[in-house]
Coordinates of C-alpha atoms in Angstrom, one line a residue:
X1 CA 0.0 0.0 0.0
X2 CA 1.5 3.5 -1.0
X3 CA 2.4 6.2 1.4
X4 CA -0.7 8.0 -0.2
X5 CA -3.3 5.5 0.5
X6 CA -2.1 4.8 3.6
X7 CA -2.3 8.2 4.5
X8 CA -5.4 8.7 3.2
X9 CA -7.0 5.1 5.0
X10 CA -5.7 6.9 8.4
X11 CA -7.7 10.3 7.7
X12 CA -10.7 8.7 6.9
X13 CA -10.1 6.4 10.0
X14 CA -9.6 9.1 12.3
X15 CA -12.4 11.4 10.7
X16 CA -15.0 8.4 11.8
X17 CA -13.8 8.4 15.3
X18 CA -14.4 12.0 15.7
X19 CA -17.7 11.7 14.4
X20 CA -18.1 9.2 16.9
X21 CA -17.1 11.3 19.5
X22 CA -19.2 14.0 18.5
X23 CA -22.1 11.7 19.2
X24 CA -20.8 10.4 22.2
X25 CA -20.4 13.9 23.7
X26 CA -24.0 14.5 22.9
X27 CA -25.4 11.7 25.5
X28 CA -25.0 13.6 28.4
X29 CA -28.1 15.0 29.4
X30 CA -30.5 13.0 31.8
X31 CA -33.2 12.6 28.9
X32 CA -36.2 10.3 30.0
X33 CA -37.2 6.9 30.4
X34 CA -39.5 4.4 28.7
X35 CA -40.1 1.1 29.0
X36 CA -42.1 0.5 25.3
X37 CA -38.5 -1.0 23.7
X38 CA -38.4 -4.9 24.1
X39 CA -35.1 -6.1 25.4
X40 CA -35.6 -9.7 23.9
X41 CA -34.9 -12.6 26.5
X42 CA -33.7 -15.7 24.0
X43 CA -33.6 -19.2 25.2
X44 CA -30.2 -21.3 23.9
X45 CA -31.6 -24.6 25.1
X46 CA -30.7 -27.2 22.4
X47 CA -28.3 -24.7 20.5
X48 CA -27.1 -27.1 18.1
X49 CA -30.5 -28.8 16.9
X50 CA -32.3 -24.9 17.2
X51 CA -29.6 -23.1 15.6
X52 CA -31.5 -21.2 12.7
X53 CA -34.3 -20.2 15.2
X54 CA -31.6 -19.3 17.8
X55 CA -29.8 -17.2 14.6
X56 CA -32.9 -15.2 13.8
X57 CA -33.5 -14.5 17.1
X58 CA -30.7 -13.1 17.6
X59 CA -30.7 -11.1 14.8
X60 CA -34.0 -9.9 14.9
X61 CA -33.1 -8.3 18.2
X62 CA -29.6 -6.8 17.3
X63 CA -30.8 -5.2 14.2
X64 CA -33.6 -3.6 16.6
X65 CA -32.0 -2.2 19.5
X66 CA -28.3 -3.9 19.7
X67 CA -28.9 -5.5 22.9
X68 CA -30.4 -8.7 24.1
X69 CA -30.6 -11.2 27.1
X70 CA -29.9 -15.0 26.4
X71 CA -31.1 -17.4 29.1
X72 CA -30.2 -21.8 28.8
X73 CA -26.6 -20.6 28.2
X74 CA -25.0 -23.2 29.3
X75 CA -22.8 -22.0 32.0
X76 CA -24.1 -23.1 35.3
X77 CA -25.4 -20.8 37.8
X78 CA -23.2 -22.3 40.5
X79 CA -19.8 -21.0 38.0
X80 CA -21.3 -17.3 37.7
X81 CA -21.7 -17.1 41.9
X82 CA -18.4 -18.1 42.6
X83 CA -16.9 -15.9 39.4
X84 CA -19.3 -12.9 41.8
X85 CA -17.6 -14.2 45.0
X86 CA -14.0 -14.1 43.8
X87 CA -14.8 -10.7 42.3
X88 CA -16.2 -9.5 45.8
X89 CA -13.3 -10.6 47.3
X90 CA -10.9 -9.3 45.2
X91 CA -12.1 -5.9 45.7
X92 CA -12.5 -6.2 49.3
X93 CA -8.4 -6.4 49.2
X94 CA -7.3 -3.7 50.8
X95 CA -5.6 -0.7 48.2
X96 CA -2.2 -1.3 48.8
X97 CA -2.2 -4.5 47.9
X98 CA -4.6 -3.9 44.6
X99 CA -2.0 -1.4 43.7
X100 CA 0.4 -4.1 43.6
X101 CA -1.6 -5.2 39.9
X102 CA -2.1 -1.9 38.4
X103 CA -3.9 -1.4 34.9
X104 CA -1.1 -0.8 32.3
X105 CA -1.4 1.6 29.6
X106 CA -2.8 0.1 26.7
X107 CA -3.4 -3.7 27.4
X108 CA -6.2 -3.9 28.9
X109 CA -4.6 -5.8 32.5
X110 CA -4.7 -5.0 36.0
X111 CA -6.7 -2.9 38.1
X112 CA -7.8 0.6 37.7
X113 CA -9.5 2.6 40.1
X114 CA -12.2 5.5 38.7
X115 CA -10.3 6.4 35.6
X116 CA -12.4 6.3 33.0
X117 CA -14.1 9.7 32.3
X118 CA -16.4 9.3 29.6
X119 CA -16.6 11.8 27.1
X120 CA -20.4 12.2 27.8
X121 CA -20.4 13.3 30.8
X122 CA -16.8 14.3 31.6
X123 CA -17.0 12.9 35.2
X124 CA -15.0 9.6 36.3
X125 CA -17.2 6.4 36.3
X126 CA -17.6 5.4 40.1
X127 CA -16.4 2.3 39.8
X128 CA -13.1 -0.3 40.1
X129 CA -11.9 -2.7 38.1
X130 CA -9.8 -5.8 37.4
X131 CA -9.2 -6.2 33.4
X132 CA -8.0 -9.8 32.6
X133 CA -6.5 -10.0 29.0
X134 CA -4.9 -14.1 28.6
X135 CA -1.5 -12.9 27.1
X136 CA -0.6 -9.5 29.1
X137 CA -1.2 -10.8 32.7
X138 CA 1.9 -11.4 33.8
X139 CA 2.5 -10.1 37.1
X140 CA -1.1 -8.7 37.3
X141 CA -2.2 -12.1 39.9
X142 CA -3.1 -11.6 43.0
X143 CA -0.9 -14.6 44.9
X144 CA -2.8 -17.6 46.9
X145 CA -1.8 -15.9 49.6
X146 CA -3.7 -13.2 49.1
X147 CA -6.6 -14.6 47.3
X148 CA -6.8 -18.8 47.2
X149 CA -8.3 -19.6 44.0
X150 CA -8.8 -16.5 42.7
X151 CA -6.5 -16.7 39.2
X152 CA -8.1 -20.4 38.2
X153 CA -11.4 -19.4 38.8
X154 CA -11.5 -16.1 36.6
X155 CA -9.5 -17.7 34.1
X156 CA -12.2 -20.6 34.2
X157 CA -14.3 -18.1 33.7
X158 CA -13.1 -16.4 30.8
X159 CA -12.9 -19.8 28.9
X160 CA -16.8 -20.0 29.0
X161 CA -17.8 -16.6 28.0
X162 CA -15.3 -17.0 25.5
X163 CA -17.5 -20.2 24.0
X164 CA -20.6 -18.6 24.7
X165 CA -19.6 -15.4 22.7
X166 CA -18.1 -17.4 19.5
X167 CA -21.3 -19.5 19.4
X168 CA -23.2 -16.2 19.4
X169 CA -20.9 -14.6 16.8
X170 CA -21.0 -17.9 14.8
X171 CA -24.7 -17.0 14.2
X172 CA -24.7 -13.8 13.4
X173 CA -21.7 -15.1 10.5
X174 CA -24.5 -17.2 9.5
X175 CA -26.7 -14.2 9.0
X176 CA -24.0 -12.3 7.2
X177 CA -23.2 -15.0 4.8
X178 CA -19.2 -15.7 6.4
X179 CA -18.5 -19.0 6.9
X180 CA -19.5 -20.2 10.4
X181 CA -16.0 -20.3 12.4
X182 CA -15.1 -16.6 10.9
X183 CA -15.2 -15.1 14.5
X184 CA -13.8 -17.6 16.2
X185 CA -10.8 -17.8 14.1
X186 CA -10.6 -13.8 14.9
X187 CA -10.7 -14.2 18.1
X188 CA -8.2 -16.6 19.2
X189 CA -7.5 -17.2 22.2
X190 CA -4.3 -19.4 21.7
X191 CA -2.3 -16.8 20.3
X192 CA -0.4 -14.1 21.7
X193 CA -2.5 -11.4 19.6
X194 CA -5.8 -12.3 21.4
X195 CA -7.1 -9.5 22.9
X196 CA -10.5 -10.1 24.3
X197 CA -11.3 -9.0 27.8
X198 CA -13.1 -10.0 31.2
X199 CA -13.4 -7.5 33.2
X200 CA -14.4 -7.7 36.6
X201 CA -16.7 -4.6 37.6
X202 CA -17.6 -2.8 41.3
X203 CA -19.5 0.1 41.3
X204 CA -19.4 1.9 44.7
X205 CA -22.3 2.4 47.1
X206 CA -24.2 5.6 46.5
X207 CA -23.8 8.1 48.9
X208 CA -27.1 9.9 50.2
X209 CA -25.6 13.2 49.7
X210 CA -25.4 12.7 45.9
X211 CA -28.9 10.8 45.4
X212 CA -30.6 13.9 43.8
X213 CA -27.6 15.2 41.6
X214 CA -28.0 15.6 37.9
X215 CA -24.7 15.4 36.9
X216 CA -23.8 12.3 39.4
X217 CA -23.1 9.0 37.3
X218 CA -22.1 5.7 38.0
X219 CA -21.4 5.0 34.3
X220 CA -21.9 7.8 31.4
X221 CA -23.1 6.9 27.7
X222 CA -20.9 5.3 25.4
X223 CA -20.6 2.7 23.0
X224 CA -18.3 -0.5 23.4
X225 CA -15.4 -1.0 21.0
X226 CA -15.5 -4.3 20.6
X227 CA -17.5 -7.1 18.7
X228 CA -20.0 -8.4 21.3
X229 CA -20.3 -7.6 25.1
X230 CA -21.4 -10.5 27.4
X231 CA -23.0 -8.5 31.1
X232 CA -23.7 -10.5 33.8
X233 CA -25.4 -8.8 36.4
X234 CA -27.1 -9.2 40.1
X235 CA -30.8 -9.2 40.6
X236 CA -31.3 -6.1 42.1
X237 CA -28.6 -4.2 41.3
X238 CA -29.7 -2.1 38.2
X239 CA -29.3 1.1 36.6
X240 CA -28.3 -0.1 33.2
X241 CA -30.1 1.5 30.2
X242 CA -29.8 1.4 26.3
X243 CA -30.8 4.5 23.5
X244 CA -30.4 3.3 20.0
X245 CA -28.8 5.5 18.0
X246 CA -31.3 5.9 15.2
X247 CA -33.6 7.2 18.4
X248 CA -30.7 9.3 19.8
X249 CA -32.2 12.4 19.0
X250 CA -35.0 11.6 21.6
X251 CA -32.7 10.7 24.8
X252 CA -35.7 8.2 26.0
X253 CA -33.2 5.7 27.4
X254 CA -34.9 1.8 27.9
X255 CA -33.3 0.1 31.2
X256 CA -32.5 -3.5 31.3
X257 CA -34.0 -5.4 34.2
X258 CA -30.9 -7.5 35.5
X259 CA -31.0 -11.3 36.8
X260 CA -29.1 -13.8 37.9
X261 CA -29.8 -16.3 35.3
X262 CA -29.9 -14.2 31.9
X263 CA -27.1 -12.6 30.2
X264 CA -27.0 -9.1 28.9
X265 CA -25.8 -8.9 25.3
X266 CA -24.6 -6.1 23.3
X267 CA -23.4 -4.9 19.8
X268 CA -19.9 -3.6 19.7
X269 CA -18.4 -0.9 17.5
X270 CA -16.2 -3.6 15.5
X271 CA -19.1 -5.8 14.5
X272 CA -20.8 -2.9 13.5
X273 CA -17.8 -1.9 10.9
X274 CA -17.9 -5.3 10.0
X275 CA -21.4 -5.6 9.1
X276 CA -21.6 -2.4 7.0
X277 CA -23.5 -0.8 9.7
X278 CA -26.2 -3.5 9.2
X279 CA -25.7 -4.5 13.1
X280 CA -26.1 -1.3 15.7
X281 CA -23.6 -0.8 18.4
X282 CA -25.7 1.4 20.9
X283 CA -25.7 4.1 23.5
X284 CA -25.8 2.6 27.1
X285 CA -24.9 4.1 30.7
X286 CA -25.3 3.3 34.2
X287 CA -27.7 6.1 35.6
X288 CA -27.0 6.3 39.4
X289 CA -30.2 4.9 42.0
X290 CA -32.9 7.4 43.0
X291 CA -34.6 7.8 46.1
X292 CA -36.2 4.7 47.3
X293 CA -34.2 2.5 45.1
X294 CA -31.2 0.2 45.8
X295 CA -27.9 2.4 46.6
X296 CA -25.8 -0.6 48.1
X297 CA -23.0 -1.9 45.7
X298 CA -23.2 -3.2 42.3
X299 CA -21.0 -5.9 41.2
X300 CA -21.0 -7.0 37.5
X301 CA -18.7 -9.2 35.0
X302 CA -18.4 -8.2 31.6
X303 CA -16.3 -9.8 28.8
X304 CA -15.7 -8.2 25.5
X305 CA -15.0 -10.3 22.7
X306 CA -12.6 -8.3 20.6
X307 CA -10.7 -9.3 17.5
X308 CA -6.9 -10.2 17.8
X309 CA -4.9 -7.6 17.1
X310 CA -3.7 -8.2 13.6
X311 CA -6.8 -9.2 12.5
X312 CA -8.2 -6.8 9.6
X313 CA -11.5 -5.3 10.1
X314 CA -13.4 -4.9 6.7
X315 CA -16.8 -5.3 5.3
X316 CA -18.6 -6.7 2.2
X317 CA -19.2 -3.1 1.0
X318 CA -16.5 -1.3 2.0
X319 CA -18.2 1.1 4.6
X320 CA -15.7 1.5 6.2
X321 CA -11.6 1.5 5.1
X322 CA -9.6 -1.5 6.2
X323 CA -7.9 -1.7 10.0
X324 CA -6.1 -3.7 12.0
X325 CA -8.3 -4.8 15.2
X326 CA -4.6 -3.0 17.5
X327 CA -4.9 0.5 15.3
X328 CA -8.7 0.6 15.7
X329 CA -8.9 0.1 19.4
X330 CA -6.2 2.4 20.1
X331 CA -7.6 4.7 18.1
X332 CA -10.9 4.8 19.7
X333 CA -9.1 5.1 23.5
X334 CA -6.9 7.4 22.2
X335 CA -9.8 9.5 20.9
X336 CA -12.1 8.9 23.9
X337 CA -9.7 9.1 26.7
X338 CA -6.1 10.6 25.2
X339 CA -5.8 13.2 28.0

């Protein structure tokens, strides 16, 4: 490729990240609330013999809002409590020794604490979080002595949502007419490019004082980079919402009613690009409780199922130019949070 072109691909790179921002920067209001969106609960029970059900399922609800919940998902309630425990107890570590495993610049590993100010809202997120990326955690485990268990059972755990999220990403190649194991061969998780995430979430109690702020957040609006998000969450414990974009002009945000046994899916900005735009990655925040409503903890997982680095992101049509999955996620931080 010639100096030119590449020049060029970069421009028209960056100018679609801006544009991104722009909109980004424009979900910060409060807005309103309505419940007339259906966040579509799908069943995975007897995935391989229900597969072209399962498939238009799935994409009947991505195509509509970007986000779903999938319930008979195969990994066992029992796993996902004691993934929550370890979490919990991680975080219940005191500081000093969390800062022994801090969150280095660029990889996606270790823990970070309220540093992610979301162009939206230009406040921190109230949260922590431990970011577990399978090639860059060296160093970054807590030992058994200060947490038994701990690295095998998050690593477990990333093994299943890593199946779960290729079988879901195998359908929705079905839909888009690549051949079944396209995805999974993106996101591999046996070489040293892979660079899918679980990240272990806690979101700090609310304090009273700050119940009846406007500009108080636990998580502003964004958009994920990634392919597809995996949430679990805690009965209970909400405050997630969505906006799809097409409606963003209206700022009625839909929330998601968590559970125990369903999984929150979303659309991510690099499924999008690959798609030609025909799948929606959408606006979501955390809005913090109200009066009346839970203000204890909240304590989610997420994993991100992002394409190895030197995979190349490009489309049927050509919506979008050509980029390596490492140039377009650092250009999106770098664009979101470069200061």
């Amino acid at each position: 490729m010639s100096e030119i072109t590449t020049a060029t691909r970069h421009r028209s790179v960056r100018a679609d990240e801006m544009a991104e921002l722009h909109r980004e920067r424009a979900m910060g209001g409060l807005g309103t609330e309505t419940t007339d969106r259906e966040v579509r609960r799908i069943s995975l029970a007897d995935f391989a013999q229900r597969r072209g059900q399962i498939a238009d399922d799935l994409w009947a609800a991505a195509t509509d809002i970007g986000f779903f919940q999938v319930v008979d998902h195969g990994i066992d309630m029992a796993e996902v409590n004691h993934a929550f425990d370890m979490s919990a107890r991680f975080f219940d570590l005191p500081t000093a020794v969390k800062e022994q495993y801090p969150l280095r610049k660029g990889q996606n590993a270790g823990w970070e604490y309220m540093s992610q100010v979301r162009p939206s809202v230009g406040t921190p997120d109230q949260k922590e979080s431990f970011q577990v990326t399978r090639p860059r955690m060296d160093g970054l485990w807590p030992g058994e002595h200060e947490l038994a268990g701990f690295r095998a059972t998050i690593e477990e755990f990333e093994r299943k949502c890593w199946r779960l999220a290729m079988d879901l990403l195998s359908c929705f190649a079905d839909k888009l007419g690549l051949d079944r194991e396209f995805f999974t061969r993106a996101h591999d998780p046996a070489s040293r490019t892979y660079q899918s995430t679980l990240r272990l979430l806690h979101y700090y109690a609310f304090p009273a004082e700050l119940l009846d702020a406007d500009s108080a957040w636990r998580a502003g609006a964004h958009t994920d980079f990634d392919a597809l998000t995996l949430l679990f969450q805690r009965t209970g414990q909400g405050g997630l919402q969505v906006l799809p974009g097409a409606e963003a002009d209206g700022q009625a945000w839909t929330p998601v009613e968590p559970s125990d046994d369903a999984i929150t899916c979303n659309i991510g900005d690099m499924l999008m690009r690959w798609s030609d735009d025909r799948l929606p990655s959408n606006f979501h925040r955390v809005r913090a409780p109200r009066r009346g409503e839970y203000t204890g903890p909240r304590y989610t997982i997420a994993y991100f199922a992002q394409a190895n680095t030197d995979v190349v992101i490009e489309s049927a049509a050509g919506t979008y130019p050509p980029i390596t999955a490492a140039d377009y996620i650092a250009q999106r931080v770098a664009a979101n949070y470069g200061k």
